[in-house]
Amino acid sequence: MTEEARRNTDDLGRASMGSDNSNWHSELDYDQWVTLPIAGPRPLARYKHGAVIIDEKLCIVGGSRNGRQLSDVQALDLRNLNWSKIKIRTQSQADNIKNGELSEVFPATSGHSMIKWGNKLLLLGGHSKDTSDNVTVRFIDLESQVTGVMEATGKIPVACGGQSVTLVGSKLIMFGGEDKHRRLLNDVNVLDLETMIWNVAETTKTPPAPRCDHTAAVHVDRYFLIFGGCSHSTFFNDLHVLDLETLEWSQPQIQGNLVFPRAGHAGVSFDEKWFIVGGGDSKSGALETLVLDMSTLVLSVLMSVEQKDPLASEGLTISSALVDGEQFLVAFGGYNGNYNNEVFVMKPKPKDFKQPKIFKSSAAAAAAASVTAAYALAKSESLDLTAIENSKTKVDLSVEIGVIKEEKKALESSIAWVRAEKSTLKAKLDEINETHADLSKELHSVQGQLAAEKSRCANLETQISELQTKLSSMQSIEEKVQALRSQKSALDNNNSVQRQGYSGSWRWMAP
């Protein structure tokens, strides 16, 4: 990191580490990202990899770099801050031993999802050279370091990448993604890990638009949340909720900050908080680290970074680690014009800390209470209706008006943003059309040049054929000339012998 970059990170409030790296977790301020001081070898910088925390170790698998998919499995010990490469093998170890060492057996993959289940890592989806037609569930046994494929039955979903996979009890919920034909998906597929049977959830109401590179979370094992993502032309900042009991989709209004649309961001949830970091729109990165209170749907910004900061990257990962009884967020990788392999940590405020900023207002409080009541109503069928009615009568009408005004402001802000986005897209479309016209002219010109060159090549081929014919004739003539020269040479030798013999006889007869 350059000195200027270091000053920038200090301005952003990142804490500096002491010399004792093993005690890094005791020196952090709340809600500030810190770069871990890793001195030894690191994995290749990458994005769209899988990451999970295992016993105070950050484990990463695969990813993509410079258009090349990766297959390595590496782990960072969060105690001593050392990376180590993990060699894995197939269930048939003998087939993978070369020169006394285990070869790499995990397929190079990117855009996959990775979940810890018992003593196994499960890897689903993603893009690789040997992608099949349907989703493959691969596993890595954490004890034996053996990898293989878990056979599944049922309505197996199509193979895709950029999907989200979330663990709820003993079931995996897979949503969205992009298949190998670039078709975007918005179906909900459920894998029962105890029976290894796939099923399609038959949802009702309006689902989210088909998308990929979004993030997902689950609240109280019932409400499945989707945030952001992108289609081929649009980036989203919307929130959708699926009730896993009724299978009804809804799109609640987020309270708090109106945030930048993004895809390729990462999220992790605990203590009813959903932390979201990174992402972008292929032009600029999302600078904010967000936290959504899933019980009230109030969204706030913990901190922001500058453009080109590794934390404003697409395809990074964020995990939750417990070190010495304290919770930490761990971010790794990503791409924002450069590939990143630094590790960042944050210590979020414990649950009993008061929420900061403007969300203490009466309007925000009423909105939070309203969302909480909605959750409770959907969750329990045995609520006391009289108690609900009594609670409703206690809501001050002026507070409700304040909530409506806040919602109106948010909607007006959204409309203004949509109009600005529409204007920007129109300008881009005009530019693309103009570029298309120029390219069409250039294409016609190149096609004319290619036709002329093709005609010239045909003429040259004809000339070459004629020259080859002449060359063949010249070779035949050369052979005849050589034969005549041989005959002439023989005749000259014969005449010379005859003249020599006649001259000798004349000398003998002379007086």
PDB file of N, CA, C and O in Angstrom, residues 326-369:
ATOM      1  N   GLU A 326     -15.799 -12.760  20.769  1.00  0.00           N
ATOM      2  CA  GLU A 326     -16.265 -11.535  20.125  1.00  0.00           C
ATOM      3  C   GLU A 326     -16.543 -11.793  18.649  1.00  0.00           C
ATOM      4  O   GLU A 326     -15.833 -12.569  17.994  1.00  0.00           O
ATOM      5  N   GLN A 327     -17.580 -11.109  18.132  1.00  0.00           N
ATOM      6  CA  GLN A 327     -17.991 -11.282  16.744  1.00  0.00           C
ATOM      7  C   GLN A 327     -17.224 -10.294  15.862  1.00  0.00           C
ATOM      8  O   GLN A 327     -17.066  -9.119  16.187  1.00  0.00           O
ATOM      9  N   PHE A 328     -16.744 -10.806  14.704  1.00  0.00           N
ATOM     10  CA  PHE A 328     -16.033  -9.972  13.736  1.00  0.00           C
ATOM     11  C   PHE A 328     -16.547 -10.276  12.335  1.00  0.00           C
ATOM     12  O   PHE A 328     -16.964 -11.395  12.028  1.00  0.00           O
ATOM     13  N   LEU A 329     -16.517  -9.255  11.490  1.00  0.00           N
ATOM     14  CA  LEU A 329     -16.771  -9.434  10.067  1.00  0.00           C
ATOM     15  C   LEU A 329     -15.431  -9.542   9.354  1.00  0.00           C
ATOM     16  O   LEU A 329     -14.499  -8.793   9.655  1.00  0.00           O
ATOM     17  N   VAL A 330     -15.327 -10.473   8.407  1.00  0.00           N
ATOM     18  CA  VAL A 330     -14.081 -10.707   7.673  1.00  0.00           C
ATOM     19  C   VAL A 330     -14.382 -10.629   6.179  1.00  0.00           C
ATOM     20  O   VAL A 330     -15.209 -11.392   5.672  1.00  0.00           O
ATOM     21  N   ALA A 331     -13.730  -9.703   5.489  1.00  0.00           N
ATOM     22  CA  ALA A 331     -13.940  -9.515   4.047  1.00  0.00           C
ATOM     23  C   ALA A 331     -12.668  -9.872   3.301  1.00  0.00           C
ATOM     24  O   ALA A 331     -11.550  -9.597   3.763  1.00  0.00           O
ATOM     25  N   PHE A 332     -12.838 -10.494   2.109  1.00  0.00           N
ATOM     26  CA  PHE A 332     -11.683 -10.902   1.314  1.00  0.00           C
ATOM     27  C   PHE A 332     -12.014 -10.812  -0.175  1.00  0.00           C
ATOM     28  O   PHE A 332     -13.127 -11.080  -0.597  1.00  0.00           O
ATOM     29  N   GLY A 333     -10.980 -10.451  -0.964  1.00  0.00           N
ATOM     30  CA  GLY A 333     -11.065 -10.514  -2.415  1.00  0.00           C
ATOM     31  C   GLY A 333     -11.879  -9.397  -3.027  1.00  0.00           C
ATOM     32  O   GLY A 333     -12.184  -8.383  -2.403  1.00  0.00           O
ATOM     33  N   GLY A 334     -12.230  -9.573  -4.309  1.00  0.00           N
ATOM     34  CA  GLY A 334     -13.019  -8.594  -5.039  1.00  0.00           C
ATOM     35  C   GLY A 334     -12.255  -8.004  -6.212  1.00  0.00           C
ATOM     36  O   GLY A 334     -11.029  -8.143  -6.336  1.00  0.00           O
ATOM     37  N   TYR A 335     -13.003  -7.336  -7.090  1.00  0.00           N
ATOM     38  CA  TYR A 335     -12.415  -6.703  -8.277  1.00  0.00           C
ATOM     39  C   TYR A 335     -13.057  -5.344  -8.492  1.00  0.00           C
ATOM     40  O   TYR A 335     -14.279  -5.214  -8.512  1.00  0.00           O
ATOM     41  N   ASN A 336     -12.227  -4.299  -8.625  1.00  0.00           N
ATOM     42  CA  ASN A 336     -12.708  -2.954  -8.917  1.00  0.00           C
ATOM     43  C   ASN A 336     -11.797  -2.256  -9.929  1.00  0.00           C
ATOM     44  O   ASN A 336     -11.540  -1.075  -9.847  1.00  0.00           O
ATOM     45  N   GLY A 337     -11.335  -3.023 -10.908  1.00  0.00           N
ATOM     46  CA  GLY A 337     -10.298  -2.571 -11.822  1.00  0.00           C
ATOM     47  C   GLY A 337      -8.983  -3.237 -11.491  1.00  0.00           C
ATOM     48  O   GLY A 337      -8.112  -3.381 -12.343  1.00  0.00           O
ATOM     49  N   ASN A 338      -8.859  -3.658 -10.237  1.00  0.00           N
ATOM     50  CA  ASN A 338      -7.720  -4.451  -9.764  1.00  0.00           C
ATOM     51  C   ASN A 338      -8.254  -5.604  -8.926  1.00  0.00           C
ATOM     52  O   ASN A 338      -9.261  -5.464  -8.224  1.00  0.00           O
ATOM     53  N   TYR A 339      -7.566  -6.737  -9.004  1.00  0.00           N
ATOM     54  CA  TYR A 339      -7.936  -7.870  -8.159  1.00  0.00           C
ATOM     55  C   TYR A 339      -7.310  -7.693  -6.774  1.00  0.00           C
ATOM     56  O   TYR A 339      -6.205  -7.170  -6.645  1.00  0.00           O
ATOM     57  N   ASN A 340      -8.032  -8.129  -5.752  1.00  0.00           N
ATOM     58  CA  ASN A 340      -7.619  -7.883  -4.370  1.00  0.00           C
ATOM     59  C   ASN A 340      -7.427  -9.203  -3.628  1.00  0.00           C
ATOM     60  O   ASN A 340      -8.168 -10.159  -3.845  1.00  0.00           O
ATOM     61  N   ASN A 341      -6.406  -9.244  -2.762  1.00  0.00           N
ATOM     62  CA  ASN A 341      -6.234 -10.402  -1.889  1.00  0.00           C
ATOM     63  C   ASN A 341      -5.919  -9.981  -0.460  1.00  0.00           C
ATOM     64  O   ASN A 341      -5.346 -10.755   0.308  1.00  0.00           O
ATOM     65  N   GLU A 342      -6.302  -8.744  -0.089  1.00  0.00           N
ATOM     66  CA  GLU A 342      -6.145  -8.313   1.291  1.00  0.00           C
ATOM     67  C   GLU A 342      -7.329  -8.809   2.132  1.00  0.00           C
ATOM     68  O   GLU A 342      -8.403  -9.099   1.604  1.00  0.00           O
ATOM     69  N   VAL A 343      -7.109  -8.898   3.444  1.00  0.00           N
ATOM     70  CA  VAL A 343      -8.154  -9.331   4.365  1.00  0.00           C
ATOM     71  C   VAL A 343      -8.501  -8.160   5.281  1.00  0.00           C
ATOM     72  O   VAL A 343      -7.611  -7.546   5.880  1.00  0.00           O
ATOM     73  N   PHE A 344      -9.793  -7.836   5.361  1.00  0.00           N
ATOM     74  CA  PHE A 344     -10.273  -6.739   6.190  1.00  0.00           C
ATOM     75  C   PHE A 344     -11.167  -7.305   7.294  1.00  0.00           C
ATOM     76  O   PHE A 344     -11.906  -8.274   7.065  1.00  0.00           O
ATOM     77  N   VAL A 345     -11.097  -6.691   8.472  1.00  0.00           N
ATOM     78  CA  VAL A 345     -11.955  -7.116   9.580  1.00  0.00           C
ATOM     79  C   VAL A 345     -12.649  -5.898  10.168  1.00  0.00           C
ATOM     80  O   VAL A 345     -12.150  -4.778  10.100  1.00  0.00           O
ATOM     81  N   MET A 346     -13.829  -6.145  10.741  1.00  0.00           N
ATOM     82  CA  MET A 346     -14.588  -5.110  11.439  1.00  0.00           C
ATOM     83  C   MET A 346     -15.208  -5.726  12.677  1.00  0.00           C
ATOM     84  O   MET A 346     -15.692  -6.868  12.635  1.00  0.00           O
ATOM     85  N   LYS A 347     -15.215  -4.959  13.778  1.00  0.00           N
ATOM     86  CA  LYS A 347     -15.896  -5.388  14.999  1.00  0.00           C
ATOM     87  C   LYS A 347     -17.187  -4.585  15.124  1.00  0.00           C
ATOM     88  O   LYS A 347     -17.163  -3.404  15.489  1.00  0.00           O
ATOM     89  N   PRO A 348     -18.346  -5.182  14.795  1.00  0.00           N
ATOM     90  CA  PRO A 348     -19.608  -4.443  14.907  1.00  0.00           C
ATOM     91  C   PRO A 348     -20.007  -4.247  16.363  1.00  0.00           C
ATOM     92  O   PRO A 348     -19.629  -5.031  17.236  1.00  0.00           O
ATOM     93  N   LYS A 349     -20.776  -3.202  16.579  1.00  0.00           N
ATOM     94  CA  LYS A 349     -21.231  -2.933  17.938  1.00  0.00           C
ATOM     95  C   LYS A 349     -22.124  -4.070  18.423  1.00  0.00           C
ATOM     96  O   LYS A 349     -22.941  -4.591  17.668  1.00  0.00           O
ATOM     97  N   PRO A 350     -21.994  -4.453  19.693  1.00  0.00           N
ATOM     98  CA  PRO A 350     -22.878  -5.494  20.230  1.00  0.00           C
ATOM     99  C   PRO A 350     -24.335  -5.066  20.158  1.00  0.00           C
ATOM    100  O   PRO A 350     -24.656  -3.885  19.996  1.00  0.00           O
ATOM    101  N   LYS A 351     -25.212  -6.018  20.358  1.00  0.00           N
ATOM    102  CA  LYS A 351     -26.640  -5.779  20.189  1.00  0.00           C
ATOM    103  C   LYS A 351     -27.196  -4.754  21.164  1.00  0.00           C
ATOM    104  O   LYS A 351     -28.138  -4.024  20.856  1.00  0.00           O
ATOM    105  N   ASP A 352     -26.606  -4.635  22.350  1.00  0.00           N
ATOM    106  CA  ASP A 352     -27.166  -3.738  23.354  1.00  0.00           C
ATOM    107  C   ASP A 352     -26.736  -2.288  23.164  1.00  0.00           C
ATOM    108  O   ASP A 352     -27.144  -1.420  23.924  1.00  0.00           O
ATOM    109  N   PHE A 353     -25.885  -1.999  22.138  1.00  0.00           N
ATOM    110  CA  PHE A 353     -25.531  -0.617  21.865  1.00  0.00           C
ATOM    111  C   PHE A 353     -26.705   0.071  21.191  1.00  0.00           C
ATOM    112  O   PHE A 353     -27.418  -0.518  20.401  1.00  0.00           O
ATOM    113  N   LYS A 354     -26.896   1.354  21.477  1.00  0.00           N
ATOM    114  CA  LYS A 354     -27.983   2.104  20.868  1.00  0.00           C
ATOM    115  C   LYS A 354     -27.665   2.396  19.410  1.00  0.00           C
ATOM    116  O   LYS A 354     -26.531   2.631  19.039  1.00  0.00           O
ATOM    117  N   GLN A 355     -28.719   2.391  18.599  1.00  0.00           N
ATOM    118  CA  GLN A 355     -28.534   2.678  17.177  1.00  0.00           C
ATOM    119  C   GLN A 355     -28.196   4.147  16.975  1.00  0.00           C
ATOM    120  O   GLN A 355     -28.770   5.013  17.621  1.00  0.00           O
ATOM    121  N   PRO A 356     -27.264   4.474  16.061  1.00  0.00           N
ATOM    122  CA  PRO A 356     -26.866   5.864  15.840  1.00  0.00           C
ATOM    123  C   PRO A 356     -27.798   6.574  14.885  1.00  0.00           C
ATOM    124  O   PRO A 356     -28.762   6.009  14.375  1.00  0.00           O
ATOM    125  N   LYS A 357     -27.468   7.839  14.646  1.00  0.00           N
ATOM    126  CA  LYS A 357     -28.052   8.656  13.574  1.00  0.00           C
ATOM    127  C   LYS A 357     -29.509   9.010  13.805  1.00  0.00           C
ATOM    128  O   LYS A 357     -30.031   9.018  14.912  1.00  0.00           O
ATOM    129  N   ILE A 358     -30.219   9.276  12.695  1.00  0.00           N
ATOM    130  CA  ILE A 358     -31.545   9.889  12.740  1.00  0.00           C
ATOM    131  C   ILE A 358     -32.658   8.896  13.018  1.00  0.00           C
ATOM    132  O   ILE A 358     -33.820   9.276  13.071  1.00  0.00           O
ATOM    133  N   PHE A 359     -32.336   7.622  13.206  1.00  0.00           N
ATOM    134  CA  PHE A 359     -33.388   6.631  13.314  1.00  0.00           C
ATOM    135  C   PHE A 359     -34.052   6.611  14.688  1.00  0.00           C
ATOM    136  O   PHE A 359     -34.827   5.718  14.991  1.00  0.00           O
ATOM    137  N   LYS A 360     -33.726   7.626  15.533  1.00  0.00           N
ATOM    138  CA  LYS A 360     -34.420   7.760  16.801  1.00  0.00           C
ATOM    139  C   LYS A 360     -35.663   8.627  16.673  1.00  0.00           C
ATOM    140  O   LYS A 360     -36.349   8.875  17.644  1.00  0.00           O
ATOM    141  N   SER A 361     -35.952   9.125  15.449  1.00  0.00           N
ATOM    142  CA  SER A 361     -37.098  10.006  15.260  1.00  0.00           C
ATOM    143  C   SER A 361     -38.398   9.251  15.473  1.00  0.00           C
ATOM    144  O   SER A 361     -38.460   8.032  15.375  1.00  0.00           O
ATOM    145  N   SER A 362     -39.471  10.003  15.762  1.00  0.00           N
ATOM    146  CA  SER A 362     -40.765   9.366  16.008  1.00  0.00           C
ATOM    147  C   SER A 362     -41.282   8.661  14.767  1.00  0.00           C
ATOM    148  O   SER A 362     -41.896   7.600  14.859  1.00  0.00           O
ATOM    149  N   ALA A 363     -41.022   9.243  13.585  1.00  0.00           N
ATOM    150  CA  ALA A 363     -41.488   8.614  12.348  1.00  0.00           C
ATOM    151  C   ALA A 363     -40.803   7.277  12.131  1.00  0.00           C
ATOM    152  O   ALA A 363     -41.447   6.275  11.798  1.00  0.00           O
ATOM    153  N   ALA A 364     -39.463   7.263  12.342  1.00  0.00           N
ATOM    154  CA  ALA A 364     -38.735   6.009  12.164  1.00  0.00           C
ATOM    155  C   ALA A 364     -39.166   4.987  13.199  1.00  0.00           C
ATOM    156  O   ALA A 364     -39.301   3.799  12.905  1.00  0.00           O
ATOM    157  N   ALA A 365     -39.398   5.442  14.427  1.00  0.00           N
ATOM    158  CA  ALA A 365     -39.836   4.528  15.477  1.00  0.00           C
ATOM    159  C   ALA A 365     -41.191   3.926  15.139  1.00  0.00           C
ATOM    160  O   ALA A 365     -41.431   2.735  15.344  1.00  0.00           O
ATOM    161  N   ALA A 366     -42.106   4.759  14.617  1.00  0.00           N
ATOM    162  CA  ALA A 366     -43.426   4.250  14.249  1.00  0.00           C
ATOM    163  C   ALA A 366     -43.328   3.272  13.095  1.00  0.00           C
ATOM    164  O   ALA A 366     -44.020   2.246  13.069  1.00  0.00           O
ATOM    165  N   ALA A 367     -42.440   3.583  12.141  1.00  0.00           N
ATOM    166  CA  ALA A 367     -42.253   2.663  11.011  1.00  0.00           C
ATOM    167  C   ALA A 367     -41.701   1.330  11.501  1.00  0.00           C
ATOM    168  O   ALA A 367     -42.138   0.261  11.074  1.00  0.00           O
ATOM    169  N   ALA A 368     -40.732   1.386  12.416  1.00  0.00           N
ATOM    170  CA  ALA A 368     -40.157   0.163  12.959  1.00  0.00           C
ATOM    171  C   ALA A 368     -41.229  -0.650  13.674  1.00  0.00           C
ATOM    172  O   ALA A 368     -41.318  -1.868  13.530  1.00  0.00           O
ATOM    173  N   ALA A 369     -42.068   0.050  14.473  1.00  0.00           N
ATOM    174  CA  ALA A 369     -43.133  -0.646  15.187  1.00  0.00           C
ATOM    175  C   ALA A 369     -44.125  -1.279  14.221  1.00  0.00           C
ATOM    176  O   ALA A 369     -44.614  -2.382  14.440  1.00  0.00           O
TER     177      ALA A 369
END
